[in-house]
């Protein structure tokens, strides 16, 4: 996530970890330290081990996604608009979102509960959007939530790979979610 201020060593490690783990979930702490531009001793002073780093990544991911969604949805009046704006807001955080989907969170009940809360908020918004007529009532909510999850990550990847801008990815993700992939009439 780009920033205009200088990152602390801990922030640099966390950013590097998100980047490298999105590419290779089995990356070593040495790989992460190298990407962050810090020594392994520095990484180990900041994080007691891989579990501590993973816990810190999960906390940051949940917090950043909450903040992005809250900013995006301020004053929104419909469930569909909340879903669309949240999708656009969290696509740039696709590496964080993917991390939370991939990493087993069972060993940290608080993080697991926070991520489940986020998913429940999406389910609730999807159900509200169904009532608004955006999604067919017969389409299972979990199918739509899964599609939403995957479109967040797909949007992030297409931006990362240089095939779309953030705005294009967000619009394509929303179009895919609400209209499918058929020809536009």
Coordinates of N, CA and C in Angstrom, one line a residue:
X1 N 0.8 -1.2 0.0 CA 0.0 0.0 0.0 C 0.9 1.2 0.0
X2 N 0.9 2.1 -1.1 CA 1.7 3.2 -1.1 C 1.5 4.2 -0.1
X3 N 2.5 4.9 0.4 CA 2.4 5.9 1.4 C 3.4 7.0 1.1
X4 N 3.1 8.2 1.5 CA 4.0 9.3 1.2 C 5.1 9.5 2.4
X5 N 4.8 8.8 3.5 CA 5.8 9.0 4.6 C 6.7 7.8 4.7
X6 N 7.8 7.9 5.3 CA 8.8 6.8 5.5 C 8.2 5.8 6.4
X7 N 8.3 4.5 6.0 CA 7.8 3.4 6.8 C 8.8 3.1 7.9
X8 N 8.2 2.7 9.1 CA 9.1 2.2 10.2 C 9.5 0.8 9.7
X9 N 10.5 0.3 10.4 CA 11.0 -1.0 10.1 C 9.9 -2.1 10.2
X10 N 9.0 -1.9 11.2 CA 7.9 -2.9 11.4 C 6.9 -2.8 10.2
X11 N 6.6 -1.5 9.8 CA 5.7 -1.3 8.7 C 6.3 -1.9 7.4
X12 N 7.6 -1.7 7.2 CA 8.3 -2.2 6.0 C 8.2 -3.7 6.0
X13 N 8.4 -4.3 7.1 CA 8.3 -5.8 7.2 C 6.9 -6.3 6.9
X14 N 5.9 -5.6 7.4 CA 4.5 -6.0 7.2 C 4.2 -5.8 5.7
X15 N 4.5 -4.7 5.1 CA 4.3 -4.5 3.7 C 5.0 -5.5 2.8
X16 N 6.2 -5.7 3.1 CA 7.0 -6.7 2.4 C 6.4 -8.1 2.5
X17 N 5.9 -8.4 3.7 CA 5.3 -9.8 4.0 C 4.0 -9.9 3.1
X18 N 3.2 -8.9 3.1 CA 2.0 -8.9 2.3 C 2.3 -9.2 0.8
X19 N 3.3 -8.4 0.4 CA 3.7 -8.5 -1.0 C 4.2 -9.9 -1.4
X20 N 5.2 -10.4 -0.6 CA 5.9 -11.6 -0.9 C 5.0 -12.8 -0.7
X21 N 4.1 -12.8 0.4 CA 3.3 -13.9 0.7 C 2.1 -14.0 -0.4
X22 N 1.8 -12.9 -1.0 CA 0.8 -13.0 -2.1 C 1.4 -13.7 -3.3
X23 N 2.7 -13.6 -3.5 CA 3.4 -14.3 -4.6 C 3.7 -15.7 -4.2
X24 N 4.2 -15.9 -2.9 CA 4.6 -17.2 -2.5 C 4.3 -17.4 -1.0
X25 N 3.1 -18.0 -0.7 CA 2.7 -18.2 0.7 C 3.7 -19.0 1.6
X26 N 4.6 -19.6 1.0 CA 5.6 -20.4 1.7 C 6.9 -19.6 1.9
X27 N 7.0 -18.3 1.5 CA 8.2 -17.6 1.7 C 8.7 -17.6 3.1
X28 N 10.0 -17.6 3.2 CA 10.7 -17.6 4.5 C 10.8 -16.3 5.1
X29 N 11.0 -16.2 6.4 CA 11.3 -15.0 7.1 C 12.5 -14.3 6.5
X30 N 13.5 -15.0 6.1 CA 14.7 -14.4 5.4 C 14.2 -13.7 4.1
X31 N 13.4 -14.3 3.4 CA 12.9 -13.7 2.1 C 12.1 -12.4 2.4
X32 N 11.3 -12.4 3.5 CA 10.6 -11.3 3.9 C 11.5 -10.1 4.3
X33 N 12.5 -10.5 5.2 CA 13.4 -9.5 5.6 C 14.2 -8.8 4.5
X34 N 14.6 -9.7 3.5 CA 15.3 -9.2 2.3 C 14.4 -8.2 1.6
X35 N 13.2 -8.6 1.3 CA 12.2 -7.7 0.6 C 12.0 -6.4 1.3
X36 N 12.0 -6.5 2.6 CA 11.7 -5.3 3.5 C 13.0 -4.4 3.6
X37 N 14.1 -4.9 3.2 CA 15.4 -4.2 3.3 C 15.9 -4.1 4.7
X38 N 15.6 -5.1 5.5 CA 16.1 -5.1 6.9 C 16.8 -6.5 7.1
X39 N 17.6 -6.5 8.1 CA 18.3 -7.7 8.4 C 17.4 -8.7 9.1
X40 N 17.8 -10.0 9.1 CA 17.0 -11.0 9.8 C 16.9 -10.7 11.3
X41 N 18.0 -10.2 11.9 CA 18.0 -9.9 13.3 C 17.0 -8.8 13.6
X42 N 16.9 -7.8 12.7 CA 15.9 -6.8 12.9 C 14.5 -7.4 12.9
X43 N 14.2 -8.2 11.9 CA 12.9 -8.9 11.8 C 12.6 -9.6 13.1
X44 N 13.6 -10.3 13.6 CA 13.3 -11.1 14.8 C 13.2 -10.3 16.0
X45 N 13.8 -9.1 16.0 CA 13.6 -8.2 17.2 C 12.1 -7.6 17.1
X46 N 11.6 -7.5 15.9 CA 10.3 -6.9 15.7 C 9.2 -8.0 15.9
X47 N 9.4 -9.2 15.5 CA 8.5 -10.3 15.5 C 9.2 -11.5 16.1
X48 N 8.6 -12.1 17.1 CA 9.3 -13.3 17.7 C 9.4 -14.5 16.8
X49 N 8.6 -14.5 15.8 CA 8.7 -15.7 14.9 C 7.6 -15.6 13.8
X50 N 7.5 -16.6 13.0 CA 6.5 -16.5 11.9 C 5.1 -16.4 12.4
X51 N 4.7 -17.1 13.5 CA 3.4 -17.0 14.1 C 3.1 -15.5 14.5
X52 N 4.0 -14.9 15.1 CA 3.8 -13.5 15.6 C 3.7 -12.6 14.4
X53 N 4.5 -12.8 13.3 CA 4.3 -12.0 12.1 C 3.0 -12.2 11.5
X54 N 2.5 -13.5 11.4 CA 1.2 -13.8 10.8 C 0.1 -13.2 11.5
X55 N 0.2 -13.2 12.9 CA -0.8 -12.6 13.7 C -0.9 -11.1 13.4
X56 N 0.3 -10.4 13.4 CA 0.4 -9.0 13.1 C -0.2 -8.6 11.7
X57 N 0.1 -9.5 10.7 CA -0.5 -9.3 9.4 C -2.0 -9.4 9.4
X58 N -2.5 -10.4 10.1 CA -3.9 -10.6 10.2 C -4.6 -9.4 10.8
X59 N -4.0 -8.9 11.9 CA -4.6 -7.7 12.6 C -4.6 -6.5 11.7
X60 N -3.5 -6.3 11.0 CA -3.4 -5.2 10.1 C -4.5 -5.3 9.0
X61 N -4.6 -6.5 8.4 CA -5.5 -6.7 7.3 C -6.9 -6.4 7.7
X62 N -7.3 -6.9 8.8 CA -8.7 -6.7 9.3 C -8.9 -5.2 9.5
X63 N -8.0 -4.6 10.2 CA -8.1 -3.1 10.5 C -8.2 -2.3 9.2
X64 N -7.3 -2.5 8.3 CA -7.3 -1.8 7.1 C -8.5 -2.0 6.2
X65 N -9.0 -3.2 6.2 CA -10.3 -3.5 5.4 C -11.5 -2.8 6.1
X66 N -11.5 -2.8 7.4 CA -12.6 -2.2 8.1 C -12.6 -0.7 7.9
X67 N -11.4 -0.1 8.0 CA -11.3 1.4 7.7 C -11.7 1.8 6.3
X68 N -11.2 1.0 5.3 CA -11.5 1.3 3.9 C -13.0 1.2 3.7
X69 N -13.7 0.1 4.2 CA -15.1 0.0 4.0 C -15.9 1.1 4.7
X70 N -15.5 1.4 5.9 CA -16.2 2.5 6.7 C -16.1 3.8 5.9
X71 N -14.9 4.2 5.5 CA -14.8 5.4 4.7 C -15.6 5.4 3.4
X72 N -15.6 4.3 2.7 CA -16.4 4.1 1.5 C -17.9 4.2 1.7
X73 N -18.4 3.7 2.7 CA -19.8 3.6 2.9 C -20.4 4.7 3.8
X74 N -19.7 5.7 4.1 CA -20.2 6.8 4.9 C -21.3 7.5 4.2
X75 N -22.5 7.5 4.8 CA -23.7 8.1 4.2 C -24.4 7.4 3.1
X76 N -24.0 6.1 2.8 CA -24.6 5.3 1.8 C -26.0 4.9 2.2
X77 N -27.0 4.9 1.3 CA -28.4 4.6 1.7 C -28.9 3.3 1.2
X78 N -28.1 2.6 0.3 CA -28.6 1.3 -0.1 C -27.6 0.2 0.1
X79 N -28.1 -1.0 0.2 CA -27.2 -2.1 0.4 C -26.3 -2.3 -0.9
X80 N -26.9 -2.2 -2.0 CA -26.2 -2.4 -3.3 C -25.1 -1.4 -3.4
X81 N -25.3 -0.1 -3.1 CA -24.3 0.9 -3.2 C -23.2 0.6 -2.1
X82 N -23.6 0.2 -1.0 CA -22.5 -0.2 0.0 C -21.7 -1.3 -0.5
X83 N -22.3 -2.3 -1.1 CA -21.5 -3.4 -1.6 C -20.5 -2.9 -2.7
X84 N -21.1 -2.1 -3.6 CA -20.3 -1.6 -4.8 C -19.1 -0.7 -4.3
X85 N -19.4 0.2 -3.3 CA -18.3 1.1 -2.8 C -17.3 0.3 -2.0
X86 N -17.8 -0.7 -1.2 CA -16.8 -1.5 -0.4 C -16.0 -2.3 -1.4
X87 N -16.5 -2.9 -2.4 CA -15.7 -3.6 -3.4 C -14.6 -2.8 -3.9
X88 N -15.0 -1.6 -4.4 CA -14.0 -0.6 -4.9 C -12.9 -0.3 -3.9
X89 N -13.3 -0.1 -2.6 CA -12.4 0.3 -1.6 C -11.5 -0.8 -1.2
X90 N -11.9 -2.1 -1.2 CA -11.0 -3.1 -0.7 C -10.3 -3.8 -1.8
X91 N -10.6 -3.6 -3.1 CA -9.8 -4.2 -4.2 C -8.3 -3.8 -4.0
X92 N -7.9 -2.6 -3.7 CA -6.5 -2.3 -3.5 C -5.9 -3.1 -2.3
X93 N -6.7 -3.6 -1.4 CA -6.3 -4.4 -0.3 C -6.4 -5.9 -0.6
X94 N -6.4 -6.3 -1.8 CA -6.6 -7.7 -2.2 C -5.6 -8.6 -1.6
X95 N -4.3 -8.1 -1.5 CA -3.3 -8.9 -0.9 C -3.6 -9.2 0.6
X96 N -4.2 -8.2 1.3 CA -4.6 -8.4 2.7 C -5.8 -9.4 2.7
X97 N -6.8 -9.2 1.8 CA -8.0 -10.0 1.8 C -7.6 -11.5 1.5
X98 N -6.7 -11.6 0.5 CA -6.3 -13.0 0.1 C -5.5 -13.6 1.3
X99 N -4.7 -12.9 2.0 CA -4.0 -13.4 3.2 C -5.0 -14.0 4.2
X100 N -6.1 -13.2 4.5 CA -7.0 -13.7 5.5 C -7.8 -14.9 5.0
X101 N -8.0 -15.0 3.7 CA -8.7 -16.2 3.2 C -7.8 -17.4 3.2
X102 N -6.5 -17.2 3.0 CA -5.6 -18.3 2.9 C -5.1 -18.8 4.2
X103 N -4.8 -17.9 5.1 CA -4.2 -18.3 6.4 C -5.2 -18.9 7.4
X104 N -4.8 -20.0 8.0 CA -5.6 -20.5 9.0 C -5.7 -19.6 10.2
X105 N -6.8 -19.2 10.6 CA -7.0 -18.2 11.7 C -7.5 -18.8 13.0
X106 N -7.7 -20.2 13.0 CA -8.3 -20.8 14.1 C -7.5 -20.7 15.4
X107 N -6.2 -20.5 15.3 CA -5.4 -20.4 16.5 C -5.5 -19.0 17.2
X108 N -6.2 -18.1 16.5 CA -6.4 -16.8 17.1 C -7.9 -16.5 17.0
X109 N -8.7 -16.8 18.0 CA -10.1 -16.7 17.9 C -10.6 -15.2 17.7
X110 N -9.8 -14.3 18.2 CA -10.2 -12.9 18.0 C -10.1 -12.5 16.5
X111 N -9.1 -12.8 15.9 CA -8.9 -12.5 14.5 C -9.9 -13.3 13.7
X112 N -10.1 -14.6 14.0 CA -11.1 -15.4 13.2 C -12.5 -14.8 13.4
X113 N -12.8 -14.3 14.6 CA -14.1 -13.7 14.8 C -14.3 -12.3 14.0
X114 N -13.2 -11.6 14.0 CA -13.2 -10.3 13.2 C -13.4 -10.6 11.8
X115 N -12.7 -11.5 11.2 CA -12.9 -11.8 9.8 C -14.3 -12.4 9.5
X116 N -14.8 -13.2 10.4 CA -16.1 -13.8 10.2 C -17.2 -12.6 10.3
X117 N -16.9 -11.6 11.2 CA -17.8 -10.5 11.3 C -17.8 -9.7 9.9
X118 N -16.6 -9.6 9.3 CA -16.6 -8.9 8.0 C -17.4 -9.7 7.0
X119 N -17.2 -11.0 7.0 CA -17.9 -11.8 6.0 C -19.4 -11.7 6.3
X120 N -19.8 -11.7 7.6 CA -21.3 -11.6 7.9 C -21.8 -10.2 7.4
X121 N -21.0 -9.2 7.5 CA -21.5 -7.9 7.0 C -21.7 -7.9 5.5
X122 N -20.8 -8.6 4.8 CA -21.0 -8.8 3.4 C -22.3 -9.6 3.1
X123 N -22.5 -10.7 3.9 CA -23.7 -11.5 3.7 C -25.0 -10.6 3.9
X124 N -24.9 -9.8 5.0 CA -26.1 -9.0 5.3 C -26.3 -8.0 4.2
X125 N -25.3 -7.4 3.7 CA -25.4 -6.5 2.5 C -26.0 -7.2 1.3
X126 N -25.5 -8.4 1.1 CA -26.0 -9.2 -0.1 C -27.5 -9.4 0.1
X127 N -27.9 -9.9 1.3 CA -29.3 -10.1 1.5 C -30.1 -8.8 1.3
X128 N -29.6 -7.7 1.8 CA -30.3 -6.4 1.6 C -30.4 -6.1 0.1
X129 N -29.3 -6.3 -0.6 CA -29.3 -6.1 -2.1 C -30.2 -7.0 -2.8
X130 N -30.4 -8.2 -2.3 CA -31.4 -9.1 -2.9 C -32.8 -8.5 -2.7
X131 N -33.1 -8.0 -1.6 CA -34.4 -7.3 -1.3 C -34.6 -6.1 -2.2
X132 N -33.5 -5.4 -2.6 CA -33.5 -4.3 -3.4 C -33.6 -4.7 -4.9
X133 N -33.5 -6.0 -5.2 CA -33.7 -6.5 -6.6 C -32.4 -6.5 -7.4
X134 N -31.2 -6.3 -6.7 CA -30.0 -6.3 -7.4 C -29.5 -7.8 -7.8
X135 N -29.8 -8.7 -6.9 CA -29.5 -10.1 -7.1 C -30.8 -10.9 -7.1
X136 N -30.8 -12.0 -7.8 CA -32.0 -12.8 -7.8 C -32.2 -13.5 -6.5
X137 N -33.4 -13.6 -6.1 CA -33.7 -14.1 -4.8 C -33.4 -15.6 -4.7
X138 N -33.4 -16.3 -5.8 CA -33.0 -17.7 -5.9 C -31.5 -18.0 -5.8
X139 N -30.7 -17.0 -6.0 CA -29.3 -17.2 -6.0 C -28.8 -17.3 -4.6
X140 N -28.2 -18.4 -4.2 CA -27.8 -18.5 -2.8 C -26.8 -17.4 -2.3
X141 N -27.1 -16.8 -1.2 CA -26.2 -15.7 -0.6 C -24.8 -16.2 -0.6
X142 N -24.5 -17.4 -0.2 CA -23.1 -17.8 -0.1 C -22.4 -17.8 -1.4
X143 N -23.2 -18.1 -2.5 CA -22.6 -18.1 -3.9 C -22.2 -16.6 -4.2
X144 N -23.0 -15.7 -3.9 CA -22.7 -14.3 -4.2 C -21.5 -13.8 -3.3
X145 N -21.5 -14.2 -2.0 CA -20.4 -13.8 -1.1 C -19.1 -14.4 -1.7
X146 N -19.1 -15.7 -2.1 CA -17.9 -16.3 -2.7 C -17.4 -15.6 -3.9
X147 N -18.4 -15.2 -4.8 CA -18.1 -14.5 -6.0 C -17.4 -13.1 -5.6
X148 N -18.0 -12.5 -4.7 CA -17.5 -11.2 -4.2 C -16.1 -11.3 -3.7
X149 N -15.8 -12.4 -2.9 CA -14.5 -12.6 -2.4 C -13.5 -12.8 -3.5
X150 N -13.8 -13.6 -4.5 CA -12.9 -13.9 -5.5 C -12.7 -12.7 -6.5
X151 N -13.7 -11.9 -6.6 CA -13.6 -10.7 -7.4 C -12.7 -9.6 -6.8
X152 N -12.7 -9.5 -5.5 CA -11.8 -8.6 -4.8 C -10.4 -9.0 -5.1
X153 N -10.1 -10.3 -5.0 CA -8.7 -10.7 -5.3 C -8.4 -10.6 -6.8
X154 N -9.3 -11.0 -7.7 CA -9.1 -10.9 -9.1 C -8.9 -9.4 -9.5
X155 N -9.6 -8.5 -8.9 CA -9.4 -7.1 -9.2 C -8.0 -6.6 -8.8
X156 N -7.6 -7.0 -7.6 CA -6.3 -6.7 -7.1 C -5.2 -7.2 -8.0
X157 N -5.3 -8.5 -8.5 CA -4.3 -9.1 -9.3 C -4.3 -8.4 -10.7
X158 N -5.4 -8.1 -11.3 CA -5.4 -7.4 -12.6 C -4.7 -6.0 -12.5
X159 N -4.9 -5.4 -11.4 CA -4.2 -4.1 -11.2 C -2.7 -4.3 -11.0
X160 N -2.4 -5.2 -10.1 CA -1.0 -5.6 -9.9 C -0.2 -5.9 -11.1
X161 N -0.9 -6.7 -12.0 CA -0.3 -7.1 -13.3 C -0.3 -6.1 -14.4
X162 N -0.9 -4.9 -14.1 CA -0.9 -3.8 -15.1 C -1.9 -3.9 -16.2
X163 N -2.9 -4.7 -16.0 CA -3.9 -4.9 -17.0 C -5.2 -4.1 -16.9
X164 N -5.3 -3.3 -15.8 CA -6.4 -2.5 -15.5 C -6.0 -1.4 -14.5
X165 N -6.7 -0.3 -14.5 CA -6.6 0.7 -13.5 C -7.5 0.2 -12.3
X166 N -7.4 0.9 -11.2 CA -8.2 0.6 -10.0 C -9.7 0.8 -10.4
X167 N -10.0 1.9 -11.1 CA -11.4 2.2 -11.5 C -11.9 1.1 -12.4
X168 N -11.1 0.7 -13.4 CA -11.5 -0.3 -14.3 C -11.8 -1.6 -13.6
X169 N -10.9 -2.0 -12.7 CA -11.0 -3.3 -12.0 C -12.3 -3.2 -11.1
X170 N -12.5 -2.1 -10.5 CA -13.7 -2.0 -9.6 C -15.0 -2.1 -10.4
X171 N -15.0 -1.4 -11.6 CA -16.2 -1.5 -12.5 C -16.4 -2.8 -13.0
X172 N -15.3 -3.5 -13.5 CA -15.4 -4.8 -14.0 C -15.9 -5.8 -13.0
X173 N -15.4 -5.7 -11.7 CA -15.8 -6.6 -10.7 C -17.3 -6.4 -10.4
X174 N -17.8 -5.2 -10.3 CA -19.2 -4.9 -10.0 C -20.0 -5.4 -11.1
X175 N -19.6 -5.2 -12.4 CA -20.4 -5.6 -13.5 C -20.5 -7.2 -13.5
X176 N -19.4 -7.8 -13.3 CA -19.4 -9.3 -13.2 C -20.3 -9.8 -12.1
X177 N -20.3 -9.2 -11.0 CA -21.1 -9.6 -9.8 C -22.6 -9.4 -10.1
X178 N -22.9 -8.3 -10.8 CA -24.3 -8.0 -10.9 C -24.9 -8.4 -12.3
X179 N -24.1 -8.4 -13.3 CA -24.6 -8.7 -14.6 C -24.1 -10.0 -15.3
X180 N -23.0 -10.5 -14.7 CA -22.4 -11.7 -15.3 C -21.4 -11.3 -16.4
X181 N -21.1 -12.2 -17.2 CA -20.1 -12.0 -18.2 C -20.6 -12.0 -19.6
X182 N -22.0 -12.0 -19.7 CA -22.6 -12.0 -21.0 C -22.4 -10.6 -21.7
X183 N -22.7 -10.6 -23.0 CA -22.6 -9.3 -23.7 C -23.6 -8.3 -23.1
X184 N -23.1 -7.1 -23.1 CA -23.9 -6.0 -22.6 C -25.0 -5.7 -23.6
X185 N -26.2 -5.6 -23.2 CA -27.4 -5.4 -24.2 C -27.6 -3.9 -24.4

